[in-house]
Short mmCIF file of C-alpha atoms and ligand atoms in Angstrom, two decimals:
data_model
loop_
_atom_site.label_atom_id
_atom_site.label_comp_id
_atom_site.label_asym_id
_atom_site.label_seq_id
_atom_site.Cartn_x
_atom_site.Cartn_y
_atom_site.Cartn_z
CA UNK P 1 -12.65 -35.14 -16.25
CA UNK P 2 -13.96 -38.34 -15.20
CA UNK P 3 -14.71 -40.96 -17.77
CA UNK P 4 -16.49 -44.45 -17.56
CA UNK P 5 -14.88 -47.42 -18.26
CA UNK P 6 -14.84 -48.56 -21.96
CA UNK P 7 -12.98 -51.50 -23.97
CA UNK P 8 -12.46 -48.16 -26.61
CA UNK P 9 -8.56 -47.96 -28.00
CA UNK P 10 -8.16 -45.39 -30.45
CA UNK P 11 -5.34 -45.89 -33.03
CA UNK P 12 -3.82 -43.23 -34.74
CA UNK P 13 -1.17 -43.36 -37.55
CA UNK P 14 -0.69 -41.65 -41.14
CA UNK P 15 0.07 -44.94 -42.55
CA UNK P 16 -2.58 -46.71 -43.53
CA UNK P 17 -1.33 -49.88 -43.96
CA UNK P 18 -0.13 -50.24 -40.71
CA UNK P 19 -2.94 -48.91 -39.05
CA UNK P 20 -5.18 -51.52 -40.51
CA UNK P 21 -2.25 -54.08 -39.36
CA UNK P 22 -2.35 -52.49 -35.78
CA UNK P 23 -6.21 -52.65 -35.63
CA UNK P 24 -6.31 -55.82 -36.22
CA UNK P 25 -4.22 -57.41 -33.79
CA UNK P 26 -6.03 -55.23 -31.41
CA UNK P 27 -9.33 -56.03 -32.48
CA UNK P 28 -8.34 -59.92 -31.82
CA UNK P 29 -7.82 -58.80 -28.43
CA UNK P 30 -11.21 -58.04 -27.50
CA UNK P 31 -10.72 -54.03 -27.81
CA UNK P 32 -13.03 -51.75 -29.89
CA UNK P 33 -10.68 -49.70 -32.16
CA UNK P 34 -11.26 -46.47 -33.84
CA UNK P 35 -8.73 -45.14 -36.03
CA UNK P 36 -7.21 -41.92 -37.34
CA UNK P 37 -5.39 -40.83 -39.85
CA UNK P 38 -4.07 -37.49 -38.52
CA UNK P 39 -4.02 -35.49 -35.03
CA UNK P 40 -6.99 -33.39 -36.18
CA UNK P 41 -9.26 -36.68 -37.00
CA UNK P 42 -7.84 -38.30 -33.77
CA UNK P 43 -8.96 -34.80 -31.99
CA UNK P 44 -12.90 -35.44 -33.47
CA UNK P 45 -13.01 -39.21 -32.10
CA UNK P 46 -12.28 -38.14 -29.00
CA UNK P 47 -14.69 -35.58 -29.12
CA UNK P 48 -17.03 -38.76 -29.85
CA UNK P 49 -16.58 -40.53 -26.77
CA UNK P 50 -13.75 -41.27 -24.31
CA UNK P 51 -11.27 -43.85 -24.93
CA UNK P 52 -9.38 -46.53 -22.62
CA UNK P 53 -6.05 -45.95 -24.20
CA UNK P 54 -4.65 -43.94 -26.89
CA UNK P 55 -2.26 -45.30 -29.39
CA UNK P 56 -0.55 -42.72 -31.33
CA UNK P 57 2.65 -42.37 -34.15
CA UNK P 58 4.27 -38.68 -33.81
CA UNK P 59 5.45 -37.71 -37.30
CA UNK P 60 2.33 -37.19 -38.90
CA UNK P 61 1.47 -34.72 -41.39
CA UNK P 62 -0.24 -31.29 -40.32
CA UNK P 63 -1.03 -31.71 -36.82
CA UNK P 64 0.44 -34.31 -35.32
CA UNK P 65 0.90 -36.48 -32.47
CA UNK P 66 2.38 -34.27 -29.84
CA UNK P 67 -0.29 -31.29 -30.89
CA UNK P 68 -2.71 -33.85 -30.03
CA UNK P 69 -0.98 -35.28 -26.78
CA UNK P 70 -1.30 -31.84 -25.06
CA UNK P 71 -4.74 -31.35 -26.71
CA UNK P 72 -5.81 -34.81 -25.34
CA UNK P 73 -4.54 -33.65 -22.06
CA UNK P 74 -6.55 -30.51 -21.84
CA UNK P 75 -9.51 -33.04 -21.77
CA UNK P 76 -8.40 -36.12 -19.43
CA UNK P 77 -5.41 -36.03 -17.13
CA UNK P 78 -5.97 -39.63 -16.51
CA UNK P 79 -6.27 -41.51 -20.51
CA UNK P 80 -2.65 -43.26 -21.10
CA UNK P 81 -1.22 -42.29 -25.04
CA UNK P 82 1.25 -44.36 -26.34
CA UNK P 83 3.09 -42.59 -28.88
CA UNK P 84 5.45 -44.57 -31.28
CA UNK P 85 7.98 -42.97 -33.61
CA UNK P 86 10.19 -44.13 -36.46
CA UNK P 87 12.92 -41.53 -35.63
CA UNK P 88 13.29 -40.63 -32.21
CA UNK P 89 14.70 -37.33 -31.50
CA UNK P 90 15.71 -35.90 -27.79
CA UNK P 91 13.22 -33.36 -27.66
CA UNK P 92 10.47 -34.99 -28.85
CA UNK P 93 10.89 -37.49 -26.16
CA UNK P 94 11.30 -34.86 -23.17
CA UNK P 95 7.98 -32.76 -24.99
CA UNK P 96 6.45 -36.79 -25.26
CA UNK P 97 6.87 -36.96 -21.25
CA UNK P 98 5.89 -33.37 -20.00
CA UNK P 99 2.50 -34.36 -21.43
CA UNK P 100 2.52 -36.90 -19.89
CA UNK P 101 2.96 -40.07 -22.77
CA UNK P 102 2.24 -43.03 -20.71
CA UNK P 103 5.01 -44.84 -23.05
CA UNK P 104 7.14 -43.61 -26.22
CA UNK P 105 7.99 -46.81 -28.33
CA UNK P 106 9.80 -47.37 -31.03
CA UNK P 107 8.51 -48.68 -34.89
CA UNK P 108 7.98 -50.85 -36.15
CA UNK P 109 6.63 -52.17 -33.13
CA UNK P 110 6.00 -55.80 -32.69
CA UNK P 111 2.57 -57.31 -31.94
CA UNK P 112 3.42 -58.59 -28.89
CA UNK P 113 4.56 -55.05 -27.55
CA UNK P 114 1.37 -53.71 -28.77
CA UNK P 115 -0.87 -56.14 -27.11
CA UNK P 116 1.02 -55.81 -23.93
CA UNK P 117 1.80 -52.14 -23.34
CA UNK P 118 -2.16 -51.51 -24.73
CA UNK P 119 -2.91 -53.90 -22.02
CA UNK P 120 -1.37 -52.49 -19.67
CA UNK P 121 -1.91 -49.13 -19.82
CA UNK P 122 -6.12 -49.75 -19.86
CA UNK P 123 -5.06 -51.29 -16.15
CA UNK P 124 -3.17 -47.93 -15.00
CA UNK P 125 -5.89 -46.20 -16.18
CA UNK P 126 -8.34 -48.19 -14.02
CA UNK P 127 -6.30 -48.01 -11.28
CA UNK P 128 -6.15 -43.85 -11.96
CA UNK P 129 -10.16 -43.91 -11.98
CA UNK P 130 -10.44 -46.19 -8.65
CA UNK P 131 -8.22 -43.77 -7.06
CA UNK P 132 -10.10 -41.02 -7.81
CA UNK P 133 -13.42 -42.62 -6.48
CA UNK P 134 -11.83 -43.88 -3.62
CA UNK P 135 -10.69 -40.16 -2.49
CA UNK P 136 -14.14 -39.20 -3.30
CA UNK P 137 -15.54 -41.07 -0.53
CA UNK P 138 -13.09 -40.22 1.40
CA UNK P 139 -13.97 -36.99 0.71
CA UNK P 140 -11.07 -35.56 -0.25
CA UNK P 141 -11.49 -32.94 -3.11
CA UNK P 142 -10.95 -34.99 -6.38
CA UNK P 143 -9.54 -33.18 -9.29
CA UNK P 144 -5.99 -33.26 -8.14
CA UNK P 145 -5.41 -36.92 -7.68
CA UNK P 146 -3.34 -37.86 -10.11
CA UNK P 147 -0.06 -38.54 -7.82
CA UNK P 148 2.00 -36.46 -6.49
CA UNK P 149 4.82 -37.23 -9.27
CA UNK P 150 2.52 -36.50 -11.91
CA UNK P 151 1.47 -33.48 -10.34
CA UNK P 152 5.04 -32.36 -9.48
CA UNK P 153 5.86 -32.22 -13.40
CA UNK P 154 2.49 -30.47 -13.90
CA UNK P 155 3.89 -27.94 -11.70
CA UNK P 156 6.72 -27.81 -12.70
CA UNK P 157 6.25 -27.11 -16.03
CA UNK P 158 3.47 -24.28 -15.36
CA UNK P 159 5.91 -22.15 -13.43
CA UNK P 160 7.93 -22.50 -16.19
CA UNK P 161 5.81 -21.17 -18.99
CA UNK P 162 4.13 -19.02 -16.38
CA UNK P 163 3.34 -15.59 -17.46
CA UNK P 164 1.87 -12.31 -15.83
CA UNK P 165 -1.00 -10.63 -17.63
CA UNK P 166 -2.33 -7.19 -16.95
CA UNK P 167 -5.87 -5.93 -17.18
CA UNK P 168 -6.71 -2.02 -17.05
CA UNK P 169 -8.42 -0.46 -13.88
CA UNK P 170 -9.70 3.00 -15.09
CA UNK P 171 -11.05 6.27 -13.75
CA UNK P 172 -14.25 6.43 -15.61
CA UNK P 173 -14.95 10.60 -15.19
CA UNK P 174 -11.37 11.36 -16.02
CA UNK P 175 -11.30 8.62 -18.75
CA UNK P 176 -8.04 7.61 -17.56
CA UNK P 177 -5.70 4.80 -16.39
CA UNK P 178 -5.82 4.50 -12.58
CA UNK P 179 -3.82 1.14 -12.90
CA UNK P 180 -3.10 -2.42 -13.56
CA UNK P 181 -4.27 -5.37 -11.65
CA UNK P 182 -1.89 -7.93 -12.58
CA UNK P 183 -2.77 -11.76 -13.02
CA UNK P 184 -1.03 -15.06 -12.87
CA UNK P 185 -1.54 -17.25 -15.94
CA UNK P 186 0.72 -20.30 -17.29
CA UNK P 187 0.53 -21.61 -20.81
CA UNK P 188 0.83 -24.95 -19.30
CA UNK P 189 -2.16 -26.64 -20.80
CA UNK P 190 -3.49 -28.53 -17.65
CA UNK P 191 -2.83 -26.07 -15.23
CA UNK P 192 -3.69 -22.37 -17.63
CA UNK P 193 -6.61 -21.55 -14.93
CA UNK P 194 -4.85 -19.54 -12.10
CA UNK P 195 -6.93 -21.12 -9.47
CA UNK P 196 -5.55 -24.27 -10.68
CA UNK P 197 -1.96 -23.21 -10.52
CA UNK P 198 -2.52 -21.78 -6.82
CA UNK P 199 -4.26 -25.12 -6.05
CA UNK P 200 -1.38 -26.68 -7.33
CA UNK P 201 1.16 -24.97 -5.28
CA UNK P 202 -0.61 -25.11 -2.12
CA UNK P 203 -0.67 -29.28 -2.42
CA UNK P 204 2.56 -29.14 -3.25
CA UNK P 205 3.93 -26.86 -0.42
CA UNK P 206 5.06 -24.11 -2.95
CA UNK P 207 2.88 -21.25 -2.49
CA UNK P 208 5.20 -18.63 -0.90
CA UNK P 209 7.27 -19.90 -3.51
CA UNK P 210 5.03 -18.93 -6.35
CA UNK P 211 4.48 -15.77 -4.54
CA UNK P 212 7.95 -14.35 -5.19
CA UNK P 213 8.22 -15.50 -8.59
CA UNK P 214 5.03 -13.84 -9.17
CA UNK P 215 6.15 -10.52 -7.44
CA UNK P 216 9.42 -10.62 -8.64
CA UNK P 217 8.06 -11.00 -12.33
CA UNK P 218 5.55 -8.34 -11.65
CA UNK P 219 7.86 -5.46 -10.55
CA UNK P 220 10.33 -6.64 -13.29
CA UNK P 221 7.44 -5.53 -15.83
CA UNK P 222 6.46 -2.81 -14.13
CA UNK P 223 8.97 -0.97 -15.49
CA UNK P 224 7.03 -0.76 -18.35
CA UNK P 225 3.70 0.63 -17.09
CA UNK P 226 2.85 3.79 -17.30
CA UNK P 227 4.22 5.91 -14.32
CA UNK P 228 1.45 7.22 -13.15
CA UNK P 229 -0.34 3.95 -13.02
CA UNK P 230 -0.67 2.10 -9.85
CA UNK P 231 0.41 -1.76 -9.85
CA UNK P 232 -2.13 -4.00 -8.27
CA UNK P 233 -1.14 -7.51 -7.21
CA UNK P 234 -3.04 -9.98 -5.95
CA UNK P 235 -1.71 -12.05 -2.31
CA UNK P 236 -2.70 -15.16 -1.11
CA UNK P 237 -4.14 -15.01 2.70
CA UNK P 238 -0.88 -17.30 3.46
CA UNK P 239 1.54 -15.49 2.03
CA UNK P 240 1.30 -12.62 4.79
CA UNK P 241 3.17 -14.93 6.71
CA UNK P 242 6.27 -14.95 4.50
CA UNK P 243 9.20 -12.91 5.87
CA UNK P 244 10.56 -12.42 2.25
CA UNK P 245 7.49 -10.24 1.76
CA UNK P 246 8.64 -7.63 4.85
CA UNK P 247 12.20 -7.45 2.91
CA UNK P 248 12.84 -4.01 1.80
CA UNK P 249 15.38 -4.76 -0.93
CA UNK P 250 12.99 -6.91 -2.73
CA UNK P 251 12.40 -5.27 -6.58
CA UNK P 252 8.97 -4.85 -5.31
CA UNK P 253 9.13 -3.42 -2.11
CA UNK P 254 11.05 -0.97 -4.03
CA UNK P 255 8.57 0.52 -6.33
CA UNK P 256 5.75 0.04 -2.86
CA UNK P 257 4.83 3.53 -3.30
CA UNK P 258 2.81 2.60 -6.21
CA UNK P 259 1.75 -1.13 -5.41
CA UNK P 260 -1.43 -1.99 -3.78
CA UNK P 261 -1.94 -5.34 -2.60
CA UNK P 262 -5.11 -7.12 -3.12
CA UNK P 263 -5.50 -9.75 -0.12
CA UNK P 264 -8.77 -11.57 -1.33
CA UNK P 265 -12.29 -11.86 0.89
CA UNK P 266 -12.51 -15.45 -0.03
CA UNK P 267 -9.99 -16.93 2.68
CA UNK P 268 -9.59 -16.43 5.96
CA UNK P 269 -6.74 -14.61 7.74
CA UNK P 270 -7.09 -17.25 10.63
CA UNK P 271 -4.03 -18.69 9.89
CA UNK P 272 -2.15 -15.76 9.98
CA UNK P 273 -1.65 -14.87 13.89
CA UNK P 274 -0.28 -11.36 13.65
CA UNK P 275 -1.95 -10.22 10.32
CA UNK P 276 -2.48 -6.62 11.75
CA UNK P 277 1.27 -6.15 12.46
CA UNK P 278 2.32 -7.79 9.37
CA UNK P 279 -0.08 -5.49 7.59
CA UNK P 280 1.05 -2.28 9.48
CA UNK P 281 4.46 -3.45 8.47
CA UNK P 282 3.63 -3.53 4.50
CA UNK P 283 2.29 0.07 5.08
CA UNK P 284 5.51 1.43 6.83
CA UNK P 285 7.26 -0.21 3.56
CA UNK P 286 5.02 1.80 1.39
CA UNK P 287 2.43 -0.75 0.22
CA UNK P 288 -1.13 0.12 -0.08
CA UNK P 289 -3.83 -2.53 1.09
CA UNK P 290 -7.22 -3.60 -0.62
CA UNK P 291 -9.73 -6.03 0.05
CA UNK P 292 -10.47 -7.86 -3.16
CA UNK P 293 -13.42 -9.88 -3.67
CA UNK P 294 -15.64 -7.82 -1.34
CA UNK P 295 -19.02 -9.24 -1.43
CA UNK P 296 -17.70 -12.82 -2.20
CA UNK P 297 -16.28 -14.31 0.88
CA UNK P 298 -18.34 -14.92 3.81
CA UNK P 299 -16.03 -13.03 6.34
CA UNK P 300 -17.98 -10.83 8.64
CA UNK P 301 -15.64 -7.41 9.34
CA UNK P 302 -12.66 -9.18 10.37
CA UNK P 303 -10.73 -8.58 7.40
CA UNK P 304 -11.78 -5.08 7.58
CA UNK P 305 -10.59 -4.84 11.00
CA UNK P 306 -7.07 -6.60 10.41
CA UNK P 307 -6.24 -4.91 6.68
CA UNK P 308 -8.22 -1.82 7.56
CA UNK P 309 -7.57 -1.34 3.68
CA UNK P 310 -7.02 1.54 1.48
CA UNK P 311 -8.93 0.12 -1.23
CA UNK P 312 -11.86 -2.34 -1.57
CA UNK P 313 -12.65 -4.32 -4.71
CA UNK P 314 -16.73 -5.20 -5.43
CA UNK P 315 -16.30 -8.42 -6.53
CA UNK P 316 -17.66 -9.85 -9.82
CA UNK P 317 -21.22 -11.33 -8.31
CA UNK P 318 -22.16 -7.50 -7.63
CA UNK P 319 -21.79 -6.03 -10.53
CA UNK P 320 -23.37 -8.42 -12.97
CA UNK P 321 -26.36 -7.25 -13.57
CA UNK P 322 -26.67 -4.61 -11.44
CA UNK P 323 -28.47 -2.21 -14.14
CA UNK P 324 -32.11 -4.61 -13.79
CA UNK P 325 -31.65 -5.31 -10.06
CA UNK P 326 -32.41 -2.82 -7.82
CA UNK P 327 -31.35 -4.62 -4.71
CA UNK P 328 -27.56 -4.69 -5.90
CA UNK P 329 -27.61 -0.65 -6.70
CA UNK P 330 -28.74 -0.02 -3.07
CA UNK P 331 -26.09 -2.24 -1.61
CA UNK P 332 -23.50 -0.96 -4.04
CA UNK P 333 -24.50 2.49 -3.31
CA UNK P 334 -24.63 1.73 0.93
CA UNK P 335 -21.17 0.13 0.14
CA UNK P 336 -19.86 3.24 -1.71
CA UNK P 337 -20.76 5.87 0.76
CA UNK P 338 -19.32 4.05 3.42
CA UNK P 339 -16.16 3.09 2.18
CA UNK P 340 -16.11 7.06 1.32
CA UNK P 341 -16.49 7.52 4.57
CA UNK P 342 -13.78 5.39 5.65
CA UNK P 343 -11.26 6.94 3.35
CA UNK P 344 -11.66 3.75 1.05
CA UNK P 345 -10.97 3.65 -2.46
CA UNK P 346 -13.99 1.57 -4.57
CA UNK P 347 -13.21 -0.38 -7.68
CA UNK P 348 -15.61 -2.58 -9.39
CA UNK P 349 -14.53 -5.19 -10.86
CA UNK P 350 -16.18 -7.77 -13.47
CA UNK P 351 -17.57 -4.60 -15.55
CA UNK P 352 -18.83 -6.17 -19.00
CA UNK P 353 -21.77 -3.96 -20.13
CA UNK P 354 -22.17 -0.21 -20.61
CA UNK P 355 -25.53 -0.56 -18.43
CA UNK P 356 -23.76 -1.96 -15.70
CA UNK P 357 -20.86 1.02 -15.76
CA UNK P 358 -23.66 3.53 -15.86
CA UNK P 359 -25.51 2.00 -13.51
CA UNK P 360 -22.36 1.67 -10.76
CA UNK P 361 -21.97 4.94 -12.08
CA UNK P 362 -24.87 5.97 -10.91
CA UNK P 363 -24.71 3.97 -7.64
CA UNK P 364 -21.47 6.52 -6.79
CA UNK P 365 -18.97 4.26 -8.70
CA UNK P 366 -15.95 5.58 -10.33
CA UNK P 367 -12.89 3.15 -10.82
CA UNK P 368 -14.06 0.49 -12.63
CA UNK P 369 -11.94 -2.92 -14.25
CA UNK P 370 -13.75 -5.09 -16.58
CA UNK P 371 -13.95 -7.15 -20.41
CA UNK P 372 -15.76 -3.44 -21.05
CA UNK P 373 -12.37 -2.04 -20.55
CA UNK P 374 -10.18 -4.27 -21.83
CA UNK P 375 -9.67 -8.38 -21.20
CA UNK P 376 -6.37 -9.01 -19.23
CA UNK P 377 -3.14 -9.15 -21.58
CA UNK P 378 0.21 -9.49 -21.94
CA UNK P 379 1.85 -6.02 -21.69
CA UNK P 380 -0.07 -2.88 -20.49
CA UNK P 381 -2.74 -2.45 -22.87
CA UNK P 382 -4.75 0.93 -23.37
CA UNK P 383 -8.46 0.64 -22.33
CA UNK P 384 -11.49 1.40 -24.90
CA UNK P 385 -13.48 4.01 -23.34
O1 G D 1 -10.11 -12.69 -7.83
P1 G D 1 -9.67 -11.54 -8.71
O2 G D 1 -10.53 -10.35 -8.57
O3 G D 1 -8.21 -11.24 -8.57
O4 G D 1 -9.89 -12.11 -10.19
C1 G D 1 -9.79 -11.38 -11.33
C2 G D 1 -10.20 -12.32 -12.42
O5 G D 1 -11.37 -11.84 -13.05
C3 G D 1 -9.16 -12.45 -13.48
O6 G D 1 -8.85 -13.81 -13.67
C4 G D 1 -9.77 -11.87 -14.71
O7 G D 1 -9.41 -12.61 -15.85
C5 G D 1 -11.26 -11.94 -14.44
N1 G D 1 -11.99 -10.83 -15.05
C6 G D 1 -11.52 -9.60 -15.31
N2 G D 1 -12.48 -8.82 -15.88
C7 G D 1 -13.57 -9.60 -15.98
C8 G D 1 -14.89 -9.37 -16.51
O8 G D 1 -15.26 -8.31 -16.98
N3 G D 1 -15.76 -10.42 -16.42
C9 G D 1 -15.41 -11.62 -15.88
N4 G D 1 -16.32 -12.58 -15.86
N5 G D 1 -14.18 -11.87 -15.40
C10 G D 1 -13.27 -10.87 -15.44
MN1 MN D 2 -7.66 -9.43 -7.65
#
């Protein structure tokens, strides 16, 4: 999030005595300070309006200052936190700098550390904003420009509370599980959207690299899925390039039989020069193809020609709603009886209302995945039908 430039310090400290003292001195300095006595009161100032710097003791009782750090950082990458202690401890320190504390000082702290580190940290974060505005005009995208150091630990730490989460595809006739479409999440809390964590990869060169963790962590779980159940995992147009994916010993390429893999509509397969032999390859391994997204991208038939996929995904935008809008049931139905005719499987995806399953229903529809179903989970949870 962007913020505007304010003279706004916030101050936050159980002790109220030295909160006053620390306001003060601050206050002398020209800077507006709010105070707080605890994490959760810190949490409802900044709720109130953004803040140049953040000033912050740990130890405080109930929710304190670390809860807050990563809280704070779920808001603004860019706001430095100073966080001071009275007993440092080793892993409050490494927590302190994977959400990212701008500096970790020591109390009692004296004035002239206050004024200065507060002081400098309000010019870092100007710097941080004039960054971002200058890659705006440059046109570069700009949520990702904190540097590449910052975003490196971002990173780093995602993959390492990443996590796979499965959500339900079912046969609606047969009320059954037809499989699970597993998704990437991280419990990283600046990088928890998967788009974000892809993003993140790709800037950082690491994308095949997430790919095998995420396959590798898939077909580890998927020993737990029911057996009948198909495993659906999603690939990155890229990743058809990697060799690694062509490697029969993988623990994945193992179970291929029952893995479909969902290469999305929303990106190209330009950069990939010899998609269709790559893809042939995947289907001499065992692996089943689907289009994902269908209805998203703006891809003419290309990626029907190159996958020429056993499955085909409606994407989200043509479900929702489909029970009031005529146009979408015709399109959905045209889609249906052609991918019928092409041997495709259809799955809906996105399904949140019983209107909308009778409706696709209705349009031909049988495999549906959807919030109606069930959300997506840790473990392989039983759909509500
Ligand atoms: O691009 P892909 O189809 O792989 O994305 C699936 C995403 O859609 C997942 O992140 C999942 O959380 C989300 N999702 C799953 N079911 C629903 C749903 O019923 N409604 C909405 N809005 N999103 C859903
Ligand atoms: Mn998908």
């Amino acid at each position: 999030m962007q913020q505007a430039e304010t003279n706004r310090v916030l101050l936050v400290d159980d002790d109220a005595v030295l909160l006053r003292a620390y306001k003060r001195v601050l206050t002398q300095e020209g800077w507006a300070v709010e105070t707080a006595l605890d994490g959760l009161e810190a949490s409802q100032r900044l709720q109130e309006g953004a803040f140049e710097v953040i000033v912050s003791d740990i130890n405080m009782p109930g929710y304190g200052g670390l809860g807050f750090l990563r809280g704070v950082r779920e808001r603004d990458l860019d706001v430095p936190v100073i966080l001071m202690t009275g007993k440092p401890t080793v892993d409050t320190s490494v927590r302190a700098i994977e959400y990212g504390v701008f500096r970790y000082l020591l109390k009692p702290l004296n004035q002239d550390t206050l004024v200065e580190t507060v002081g400098r940290a309000a010019r870092l974060h100007k710097l941080a904003r004039l960054k971002r505005r200058a890659l705006e005009i440059a046109g570069t995208e700009g949520r990702w420009l904190g540097d590449r150091e910052a975003l490196e630990a971002r990173y780093k730490r995602a993959n390492e509370l990443l996590w796979m989460a499965f959500q339900p595809i079912v046969a609606w006739r047969e009320r059954r599980v037809f499989g699970y479409e597993a998704l990437l999440r991280s419990d990283e809390p600046t990088l928890t959207a998967p788009g974000d964590i892809l993003e993140a990869a790709t800037r950082l060169g690491r994308l095949r690299e997430l790919g095998r963790i995420i396959r590798a962590k898939s077909a580890e779980l998927a020993r737990h899925m029911p057996s009948d159940a198909r495993l659906f995992i999603n690939l990155h147009a890229s990743e058809l390039a990697d060799d690694a994916l062509l490697d029969a010993a993988t623990p994945l390429a193992r179970i291929a039989s029952r893995v479909v893999l969902e290469v999305t509509e929303r990106e190209s397969l330009e950069g990939v020069s010899d998609a269709s032999a790559r893809v042939q390859a995947l289907r001499k391994l065992g692996f089943q193809i689907a289009i994902d997204d269908l209805g998203a991208g703006y891809a003419g038939l290309t990626s029907f020609a190159q996958l020429e996929p056993d499955v085909v995904k409606l994407d989200n935008t043509l479900v929702r709603g489909i029970d009031a809008l005529p146009k979408k049931q015709s399109i959905v139905q045209s889609m249906k009886k052609l991918c019928d005719e092409l041997g495709m499987l259809v799955i809906a995806e996105g399904v949140e209302t019983p209107a909308e399953r009778d409706a696709l229903a209705a349009a031909g529809c049988n495999l549906f995945q959807g919030y109606l179903f069930a959300r997506p989970e840790r473990g392989f949870t039983a759909p509500a039908f």
